[in-house]
CSV table of C-alpha atoms in Angstrom, one decimal:
chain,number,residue,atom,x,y,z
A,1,UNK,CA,122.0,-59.6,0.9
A,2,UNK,CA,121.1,-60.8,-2.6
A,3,UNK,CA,124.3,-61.7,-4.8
A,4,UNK,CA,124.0,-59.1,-7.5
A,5,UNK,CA,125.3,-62.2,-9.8
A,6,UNK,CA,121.5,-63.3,-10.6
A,7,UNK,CA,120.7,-59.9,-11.5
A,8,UNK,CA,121.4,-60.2,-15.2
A,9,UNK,CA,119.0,-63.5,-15.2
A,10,UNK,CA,115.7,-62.0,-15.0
A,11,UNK,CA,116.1,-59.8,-18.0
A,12,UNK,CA,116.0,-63.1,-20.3
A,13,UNK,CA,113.9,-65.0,-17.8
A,14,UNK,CA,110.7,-62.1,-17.9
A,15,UNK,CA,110.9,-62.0,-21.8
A,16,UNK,CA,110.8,-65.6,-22.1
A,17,UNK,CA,107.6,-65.1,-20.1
A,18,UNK,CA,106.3,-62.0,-22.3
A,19,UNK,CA,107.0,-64.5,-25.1
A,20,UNK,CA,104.8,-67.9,-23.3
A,21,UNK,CA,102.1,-65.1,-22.9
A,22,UNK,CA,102.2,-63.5,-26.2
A,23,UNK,CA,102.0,-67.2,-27.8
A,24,UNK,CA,99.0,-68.6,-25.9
A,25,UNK,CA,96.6,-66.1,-27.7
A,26,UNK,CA,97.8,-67.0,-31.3
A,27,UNK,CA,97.4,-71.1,-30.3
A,28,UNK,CA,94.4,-70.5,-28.6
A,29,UNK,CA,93.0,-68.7,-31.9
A,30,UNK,CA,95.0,-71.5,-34.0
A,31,UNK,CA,92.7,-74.1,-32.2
A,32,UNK,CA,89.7,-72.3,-32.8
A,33,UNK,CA,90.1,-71.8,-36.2
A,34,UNK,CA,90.9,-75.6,-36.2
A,35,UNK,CA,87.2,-76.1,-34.5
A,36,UNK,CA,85.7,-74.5,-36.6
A,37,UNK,CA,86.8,-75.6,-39.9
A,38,UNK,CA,85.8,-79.3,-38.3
A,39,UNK,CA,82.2,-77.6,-37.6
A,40,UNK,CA,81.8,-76.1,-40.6
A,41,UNK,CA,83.1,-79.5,-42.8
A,42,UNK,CA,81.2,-81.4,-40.5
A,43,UNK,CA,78.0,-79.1,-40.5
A,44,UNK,CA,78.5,-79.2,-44.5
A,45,UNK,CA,78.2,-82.9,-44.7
A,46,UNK,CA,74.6,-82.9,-42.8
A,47,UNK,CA,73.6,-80.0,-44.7
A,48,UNK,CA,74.5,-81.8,-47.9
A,49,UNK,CA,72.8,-85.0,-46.5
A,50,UNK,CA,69.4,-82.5,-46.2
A,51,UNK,CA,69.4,-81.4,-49.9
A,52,UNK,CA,70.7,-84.9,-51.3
A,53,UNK,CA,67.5,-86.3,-49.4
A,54,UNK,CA,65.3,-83.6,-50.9
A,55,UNK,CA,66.7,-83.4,-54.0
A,56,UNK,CA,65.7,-86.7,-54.5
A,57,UNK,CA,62.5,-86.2,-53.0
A,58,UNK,CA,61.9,-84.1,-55.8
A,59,UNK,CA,63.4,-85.7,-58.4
A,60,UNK,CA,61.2,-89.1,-57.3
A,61,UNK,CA,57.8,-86.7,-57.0
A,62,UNK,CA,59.0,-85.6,-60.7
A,63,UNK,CA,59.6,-89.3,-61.8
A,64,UNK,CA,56.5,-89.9,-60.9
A,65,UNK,CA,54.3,-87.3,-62.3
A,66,UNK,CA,55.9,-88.1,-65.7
A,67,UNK,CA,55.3,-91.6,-65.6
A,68,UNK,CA,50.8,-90.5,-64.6
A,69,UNK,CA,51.7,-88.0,-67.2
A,70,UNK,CA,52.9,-90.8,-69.8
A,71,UNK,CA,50.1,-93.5,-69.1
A,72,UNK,CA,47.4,-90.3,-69.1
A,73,UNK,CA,48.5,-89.8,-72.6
A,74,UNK,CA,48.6,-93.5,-73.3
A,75,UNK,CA,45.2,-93.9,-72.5
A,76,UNK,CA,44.5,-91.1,-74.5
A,77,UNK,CA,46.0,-93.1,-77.8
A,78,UNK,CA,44.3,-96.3,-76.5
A,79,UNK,CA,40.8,-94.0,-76.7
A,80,UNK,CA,41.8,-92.5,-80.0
A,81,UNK,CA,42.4,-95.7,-81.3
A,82,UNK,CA,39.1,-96.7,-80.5
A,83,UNK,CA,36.9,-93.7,-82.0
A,84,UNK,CA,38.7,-94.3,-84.9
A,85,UNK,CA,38.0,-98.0,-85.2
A,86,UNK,CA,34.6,-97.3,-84.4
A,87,UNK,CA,34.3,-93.8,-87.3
A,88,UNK,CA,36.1,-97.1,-89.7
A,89,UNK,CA,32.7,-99.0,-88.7
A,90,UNK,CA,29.9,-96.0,-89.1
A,91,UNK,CA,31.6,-95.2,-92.4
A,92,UNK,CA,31.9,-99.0,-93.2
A,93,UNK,CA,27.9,-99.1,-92.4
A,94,UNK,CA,27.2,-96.1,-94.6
A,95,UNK,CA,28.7,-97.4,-97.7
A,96,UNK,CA,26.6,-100.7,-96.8
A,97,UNK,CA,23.5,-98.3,-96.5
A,98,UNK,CA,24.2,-96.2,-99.4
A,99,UNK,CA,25.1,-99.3,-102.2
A,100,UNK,CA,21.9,-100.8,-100.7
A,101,UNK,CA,19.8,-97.8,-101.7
A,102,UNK,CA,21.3,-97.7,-105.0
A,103,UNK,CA,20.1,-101.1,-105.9
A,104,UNK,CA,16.9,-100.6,-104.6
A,105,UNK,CA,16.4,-97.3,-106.5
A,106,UNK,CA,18.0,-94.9,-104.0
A,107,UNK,CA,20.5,-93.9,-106.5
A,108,UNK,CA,17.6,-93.3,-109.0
A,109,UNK,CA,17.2,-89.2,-109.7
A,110,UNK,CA,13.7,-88.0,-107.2
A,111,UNK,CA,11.7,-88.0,-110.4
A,112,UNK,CA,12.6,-91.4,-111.6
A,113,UNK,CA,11.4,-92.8,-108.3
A,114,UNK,CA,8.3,-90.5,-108.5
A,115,UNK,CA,7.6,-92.4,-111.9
A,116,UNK,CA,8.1,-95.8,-110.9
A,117,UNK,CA,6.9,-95.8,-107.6
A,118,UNK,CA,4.4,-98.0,-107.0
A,119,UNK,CA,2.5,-95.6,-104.6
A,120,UNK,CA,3.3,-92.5,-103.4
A,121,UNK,CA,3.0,-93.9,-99.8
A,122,UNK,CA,5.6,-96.5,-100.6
A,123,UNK,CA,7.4,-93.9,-102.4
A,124,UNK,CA,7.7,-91.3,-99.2
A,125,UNK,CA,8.5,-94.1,-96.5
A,126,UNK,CA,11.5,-95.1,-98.7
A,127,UNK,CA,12.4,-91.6,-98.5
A,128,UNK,CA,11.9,-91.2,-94.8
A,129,UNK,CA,14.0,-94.4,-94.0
A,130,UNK,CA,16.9,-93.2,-96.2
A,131,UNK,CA,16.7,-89.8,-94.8
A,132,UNK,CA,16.9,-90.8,-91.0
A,133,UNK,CA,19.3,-93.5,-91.5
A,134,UNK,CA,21.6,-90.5,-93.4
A,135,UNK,CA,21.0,-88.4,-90.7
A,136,UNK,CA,22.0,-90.8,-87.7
A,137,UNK,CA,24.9,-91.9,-89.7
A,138,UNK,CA,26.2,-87.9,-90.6
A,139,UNK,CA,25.8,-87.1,-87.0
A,140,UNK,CA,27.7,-90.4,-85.2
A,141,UNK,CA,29.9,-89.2,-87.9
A,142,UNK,CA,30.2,-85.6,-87.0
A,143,UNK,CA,30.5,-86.7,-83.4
A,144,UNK,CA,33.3,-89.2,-83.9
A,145,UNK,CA,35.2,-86.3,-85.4
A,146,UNK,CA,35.2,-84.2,-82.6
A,147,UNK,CA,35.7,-86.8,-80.8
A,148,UNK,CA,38.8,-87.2,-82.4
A,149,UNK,CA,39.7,-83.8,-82.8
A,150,UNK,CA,39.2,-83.3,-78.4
A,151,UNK,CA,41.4,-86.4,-77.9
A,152,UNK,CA,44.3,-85.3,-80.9
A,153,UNK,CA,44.7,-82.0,-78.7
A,154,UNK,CA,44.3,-83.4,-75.3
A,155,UNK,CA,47.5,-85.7,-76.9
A,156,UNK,CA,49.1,-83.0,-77.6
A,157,UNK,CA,48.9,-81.5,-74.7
A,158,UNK,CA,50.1,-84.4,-72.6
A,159,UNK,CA,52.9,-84.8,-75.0
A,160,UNK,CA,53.9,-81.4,-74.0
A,161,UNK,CA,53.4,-81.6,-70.8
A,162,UNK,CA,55.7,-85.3,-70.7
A,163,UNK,CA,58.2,-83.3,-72.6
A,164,UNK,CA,58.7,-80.8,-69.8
A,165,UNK,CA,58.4,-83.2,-67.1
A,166,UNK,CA,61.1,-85.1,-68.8
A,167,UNK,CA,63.5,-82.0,-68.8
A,168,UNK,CA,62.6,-81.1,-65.1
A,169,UNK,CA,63.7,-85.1,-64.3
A,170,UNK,CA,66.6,-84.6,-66.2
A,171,UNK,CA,67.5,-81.3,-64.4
A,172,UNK,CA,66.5,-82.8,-61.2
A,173,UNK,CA,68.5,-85.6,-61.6
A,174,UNK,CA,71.9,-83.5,-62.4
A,175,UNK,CA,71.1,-81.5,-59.2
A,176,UNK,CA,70.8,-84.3,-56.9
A,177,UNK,CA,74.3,-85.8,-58.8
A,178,UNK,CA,75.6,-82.6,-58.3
A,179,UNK,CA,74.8,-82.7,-54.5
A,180,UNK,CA,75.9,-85.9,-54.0
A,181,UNK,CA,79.5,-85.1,-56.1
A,182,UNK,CA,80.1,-82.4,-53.4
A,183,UNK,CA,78.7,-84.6,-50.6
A,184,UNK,CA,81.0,-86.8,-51.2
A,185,UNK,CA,84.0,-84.5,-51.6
A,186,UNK,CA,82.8,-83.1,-48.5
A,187,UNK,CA,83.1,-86.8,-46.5
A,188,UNK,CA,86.5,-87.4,-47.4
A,189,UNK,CA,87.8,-83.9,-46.4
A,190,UNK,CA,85.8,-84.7,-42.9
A,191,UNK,CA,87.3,-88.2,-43.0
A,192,UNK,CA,90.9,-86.9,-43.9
A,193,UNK,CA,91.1,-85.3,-40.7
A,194,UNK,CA,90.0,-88.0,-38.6
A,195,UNK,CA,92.6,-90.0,-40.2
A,196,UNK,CA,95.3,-87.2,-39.4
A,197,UNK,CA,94.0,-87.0,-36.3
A,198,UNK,CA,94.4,-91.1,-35.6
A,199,UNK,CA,97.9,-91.3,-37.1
A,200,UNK,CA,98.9,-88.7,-34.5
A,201,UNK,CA,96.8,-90.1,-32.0
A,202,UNK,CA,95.8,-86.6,-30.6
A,203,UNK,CA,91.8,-85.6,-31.4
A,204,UNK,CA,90.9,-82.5,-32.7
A,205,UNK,CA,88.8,-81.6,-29.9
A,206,UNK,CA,84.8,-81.5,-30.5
A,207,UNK,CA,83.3,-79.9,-33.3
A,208,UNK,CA,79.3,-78.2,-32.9
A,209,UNK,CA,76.6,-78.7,-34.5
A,210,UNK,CA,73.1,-78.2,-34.4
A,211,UNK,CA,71.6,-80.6,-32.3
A,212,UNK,CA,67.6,-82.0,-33.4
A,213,UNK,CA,65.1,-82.3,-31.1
A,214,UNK,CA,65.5,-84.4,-28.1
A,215,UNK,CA,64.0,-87.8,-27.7
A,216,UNK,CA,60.5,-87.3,-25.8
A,217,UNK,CA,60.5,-88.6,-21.9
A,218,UNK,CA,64.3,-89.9,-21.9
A,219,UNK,CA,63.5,-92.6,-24.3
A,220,UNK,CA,66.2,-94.8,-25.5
A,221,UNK,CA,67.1,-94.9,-29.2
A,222,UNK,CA,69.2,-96.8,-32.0
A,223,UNK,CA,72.7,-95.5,-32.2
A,224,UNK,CA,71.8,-94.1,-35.7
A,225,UNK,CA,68.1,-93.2,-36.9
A,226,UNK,CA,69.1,-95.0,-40.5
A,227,UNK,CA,71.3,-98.1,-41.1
A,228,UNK,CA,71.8,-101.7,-43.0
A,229,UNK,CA,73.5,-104.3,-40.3
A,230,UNK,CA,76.7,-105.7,-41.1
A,231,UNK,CA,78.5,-107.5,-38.6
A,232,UNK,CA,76.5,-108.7,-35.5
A,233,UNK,CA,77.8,-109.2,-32.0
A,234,UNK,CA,79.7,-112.7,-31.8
A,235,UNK,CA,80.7,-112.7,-35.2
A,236,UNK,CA,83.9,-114.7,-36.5
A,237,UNK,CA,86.3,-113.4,-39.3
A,238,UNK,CA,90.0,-112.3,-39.9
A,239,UNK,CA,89.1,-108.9,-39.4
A,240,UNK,CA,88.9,-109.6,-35.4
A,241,UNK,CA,91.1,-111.6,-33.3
A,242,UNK,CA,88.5,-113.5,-31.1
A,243,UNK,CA,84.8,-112.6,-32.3
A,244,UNK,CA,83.3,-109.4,-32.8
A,245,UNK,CA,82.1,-107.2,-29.5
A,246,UNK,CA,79.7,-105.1,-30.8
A,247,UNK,CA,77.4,-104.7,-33.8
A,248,UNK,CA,78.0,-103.0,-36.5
A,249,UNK,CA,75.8,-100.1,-38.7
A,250,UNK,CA,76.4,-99.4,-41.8
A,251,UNK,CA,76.3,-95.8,-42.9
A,252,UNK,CA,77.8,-93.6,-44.6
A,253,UNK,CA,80.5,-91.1,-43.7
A,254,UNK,CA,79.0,-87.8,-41.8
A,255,UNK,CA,76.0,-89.7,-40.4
A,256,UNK,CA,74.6,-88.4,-37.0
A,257,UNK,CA,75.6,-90.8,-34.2
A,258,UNK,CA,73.4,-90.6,-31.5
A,259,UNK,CA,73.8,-91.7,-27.6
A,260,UNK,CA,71.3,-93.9,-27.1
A,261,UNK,CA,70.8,-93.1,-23.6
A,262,UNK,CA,71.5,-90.6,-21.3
A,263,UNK,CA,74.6,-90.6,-19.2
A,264,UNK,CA,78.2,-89.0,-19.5
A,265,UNK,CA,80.9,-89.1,-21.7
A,266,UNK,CA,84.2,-90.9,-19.9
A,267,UNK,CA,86.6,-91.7,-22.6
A,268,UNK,CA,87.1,-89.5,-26.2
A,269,UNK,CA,90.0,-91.3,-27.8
A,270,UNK,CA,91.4,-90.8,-31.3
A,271,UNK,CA,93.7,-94.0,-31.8
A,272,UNK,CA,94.6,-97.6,-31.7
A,273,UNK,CA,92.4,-100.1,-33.6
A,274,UNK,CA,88.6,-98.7,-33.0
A,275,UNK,CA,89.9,-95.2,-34.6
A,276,UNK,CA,88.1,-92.1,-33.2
A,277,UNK,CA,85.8,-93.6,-30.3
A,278,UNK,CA,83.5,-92.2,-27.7
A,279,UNK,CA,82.4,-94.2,-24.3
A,280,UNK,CA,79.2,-92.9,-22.4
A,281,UNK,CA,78.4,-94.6,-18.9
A,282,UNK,CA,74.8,-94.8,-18.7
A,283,UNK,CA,72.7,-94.2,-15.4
A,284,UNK,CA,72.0,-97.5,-15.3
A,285,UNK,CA,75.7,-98.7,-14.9
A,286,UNK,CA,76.3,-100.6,-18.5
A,287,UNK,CA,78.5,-98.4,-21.0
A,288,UNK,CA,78.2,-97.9,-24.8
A,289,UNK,CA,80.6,-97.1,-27.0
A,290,UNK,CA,80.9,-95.7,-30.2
A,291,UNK,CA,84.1,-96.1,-33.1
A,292,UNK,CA,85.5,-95.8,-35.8
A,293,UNK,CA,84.2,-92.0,-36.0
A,294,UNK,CA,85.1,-89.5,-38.5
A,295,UNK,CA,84.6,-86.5,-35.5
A,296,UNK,CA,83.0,-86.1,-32.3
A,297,UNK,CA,80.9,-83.2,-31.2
A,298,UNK,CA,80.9,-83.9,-27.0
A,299,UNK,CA,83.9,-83.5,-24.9
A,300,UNK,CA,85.0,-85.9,-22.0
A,301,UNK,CA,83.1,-85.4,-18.8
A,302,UNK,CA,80.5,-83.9,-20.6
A,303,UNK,CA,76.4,-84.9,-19.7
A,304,UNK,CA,74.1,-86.3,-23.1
A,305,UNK,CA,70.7,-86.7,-23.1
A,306,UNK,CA,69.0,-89.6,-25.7
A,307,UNK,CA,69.6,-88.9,-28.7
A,308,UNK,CA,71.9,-86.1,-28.9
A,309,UNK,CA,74.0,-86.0,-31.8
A,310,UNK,CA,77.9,-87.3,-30.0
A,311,UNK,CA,79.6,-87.8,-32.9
A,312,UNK,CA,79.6,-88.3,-37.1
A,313,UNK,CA,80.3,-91.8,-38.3
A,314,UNK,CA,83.5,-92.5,-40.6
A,315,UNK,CA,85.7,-95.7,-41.3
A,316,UNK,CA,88.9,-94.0,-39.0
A,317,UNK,CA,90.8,-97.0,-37.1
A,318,UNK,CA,90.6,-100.8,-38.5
A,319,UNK,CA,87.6,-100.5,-40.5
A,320,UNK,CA,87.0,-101.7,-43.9
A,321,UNK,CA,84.5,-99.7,-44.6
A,322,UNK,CA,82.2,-96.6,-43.6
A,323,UNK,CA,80.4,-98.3,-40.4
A,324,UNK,CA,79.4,-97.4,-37.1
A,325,UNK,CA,80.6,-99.8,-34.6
A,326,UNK,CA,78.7,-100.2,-31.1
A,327,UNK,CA,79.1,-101.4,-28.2
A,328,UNK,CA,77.6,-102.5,-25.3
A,329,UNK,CA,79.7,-103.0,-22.0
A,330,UNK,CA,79.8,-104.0,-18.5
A,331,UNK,CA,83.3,-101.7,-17.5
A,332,UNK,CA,84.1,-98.7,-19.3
A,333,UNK,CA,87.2,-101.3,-21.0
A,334,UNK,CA,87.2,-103.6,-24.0
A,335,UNK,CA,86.5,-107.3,-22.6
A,336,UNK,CA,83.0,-106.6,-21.0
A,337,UNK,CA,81.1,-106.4,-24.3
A,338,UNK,CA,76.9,-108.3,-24.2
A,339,UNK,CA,75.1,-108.4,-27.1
A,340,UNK,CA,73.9,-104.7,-27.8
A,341,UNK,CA,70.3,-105.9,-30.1
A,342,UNK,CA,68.2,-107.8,-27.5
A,343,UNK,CA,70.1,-104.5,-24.4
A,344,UNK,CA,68.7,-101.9,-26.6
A,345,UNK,CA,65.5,-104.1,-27.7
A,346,UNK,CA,65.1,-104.7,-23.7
A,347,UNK,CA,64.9,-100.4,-23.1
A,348,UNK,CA,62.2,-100.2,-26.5
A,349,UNK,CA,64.6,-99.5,-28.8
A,350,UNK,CA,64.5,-102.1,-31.2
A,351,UNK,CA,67.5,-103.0,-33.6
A,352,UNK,CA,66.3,-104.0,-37.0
């Protein structure tokens, strides 16, 4: 028989349970609020990243037009200059023509000459020679002025047209500063919470993003598509304490990181010294990882194909900088690291 002691227990017991139950929605919607503000910051940094790039696309294919636009009209002053020099040197020979003619009895009234011609044939082939010469002269005249006229206009025009390619590279230019003034507003919010999410050492959980296109017939690929090298594999400094195990990208924070192979995802960890890192065994048996991310878009356990998008680059963990550092291992554990540049140059992925 049941002691009716315990009876007055499983009032408080079944609303503790109503209250466990009516608290896992709110966390559950908590969390995926929390998800989703990573995606959107996260998705905002590569969509920034696509207008910064074609902002200055833009502003470079403006650059440029002003600068044909500017020695167009150059050339155009060069030419004037010239038809101008050479109107100085027709009018020049005129004078030379018409002073000539007046000492020889061109400047004479047509009656005088008439008088003291010597013969009317002499008389008429004076006449003739003037006249032509007067003629050819008025009309390399006449042409050198419209000549001149055309080019003054087609000046014009291109110094109009410079003008408002100057203000489009000047509005150009304060669009793609603009961009980048949010873009970078933008990183540090994305790298704020991978540093919050390192000091507790508890990751957010993965954030989504639009993948690209895969990599055609399981090709390998560089961890990142665009990078300077820093540090290399083996190198010595304060900043390690033997030598460096992996090889560092530099790039800034928000890039796309990439697995460079395909395999699965067996360690996601957000703390300790390498910051937000990822670690993907490969089907060939060697592991890669990734650090000092600012998020990660995969989840542990999960399958990647080459070149999926695993994770966003930042400078979480000991990092001096916005970097990606990789690695190339052995075991899944620090200690097992080979030089990543000639492993991924081996698979036709070449580092450089």
């Amino acid at each position: 028989m049941r002691s009716p002691c315990r009876r007055p227990l499983r009032v408080p017991a079944l609303l503790c349970a109503f209250a466990v139950l009516a608290a896992h929605p709110v966390d559950a919607a908590a969390v995926e609020r929390r998800e989703n503000g990573d995606s959107e910051v996260g998705a905002q940094v590569l969509r920034l990243y696509q207008e910064a790039a074609l902002a200055t696309q833009r502003y470079e294919a403006g650059r440029q037009e002003a600068q044909a636009q500017r020695a167009r009209a150059q050339w155009l002053e060069d030419l004037l200059g010239r038809e101008r020099r050479e109107i100085a040197v027709l009018r020049e020979g005129l004078g030379r023509i018409a002073r000539a003619q007046y000492r020889d009895g061109g400047g004479l009234p047509l009656t005088a000459q008439i008088i003291f011609a010597r013969d009317p044939a002499a008389l008429m082939q004076g006449r003739h020679v003037f006249s032509r010469t007067a003629l050819a002269v008025d009309n390399a005249v006449e042409k050198s002025r419209r000549a001149e006229a055309r080019l003054a206009a087609d000046e014009a025009k291109a110094a109009t047209a410079r003008r408002r390619l100057e203000r489009r590279s000047a509005e150009l230019a304060a669009l793609k500063q603009d961009i980048e003034r949010t873009l970078e507003e933008a990183r540090g919010q994305l790298q704020g919470r991978a540093d919050a999410s390192v000091a507790a050492g508890s990751c957010r959980g993965a954030v989504r993003l639009d993948q690209p296109p895969r990599a055609a017939g399981g090709a390998w690929v560089t961890p990142v598509a665009a990078y300077d090298l820093s540090a290399g594999f083996g190198s010595g400094g304060s900043r390690w304490a033997n030598r460096h195990t992996g090889q560092d990208f530099a790039v800034p924070i928000g890039t796309p990181v990439r697995a460079v192979g395909a395999g699965r995802v067996v360690k996601v960890s957000c703390g300790g010294a390498f910051g937000i890192e990822i670690v993907i065994e490969h089907t060939d048996g060697y592991y890669t990882q990734y650090a000092h991310l600012a998020a990660v878009t995969v989840d542990q356990g999960q399958s990647v194909a080459p070149g999926q998008w695993i994770g966003q680059s930042g400078t979480s963990g000991n990092s001096t900088g916005p970097h990606l550092h990789f690695e190339v291992r052995v075991t899944a554990e620090t200690g097992s690291a080979v030089d990543p540049v000639p492993w991924l140059a081996a698979r036709g992925a070449a580092v450089g």
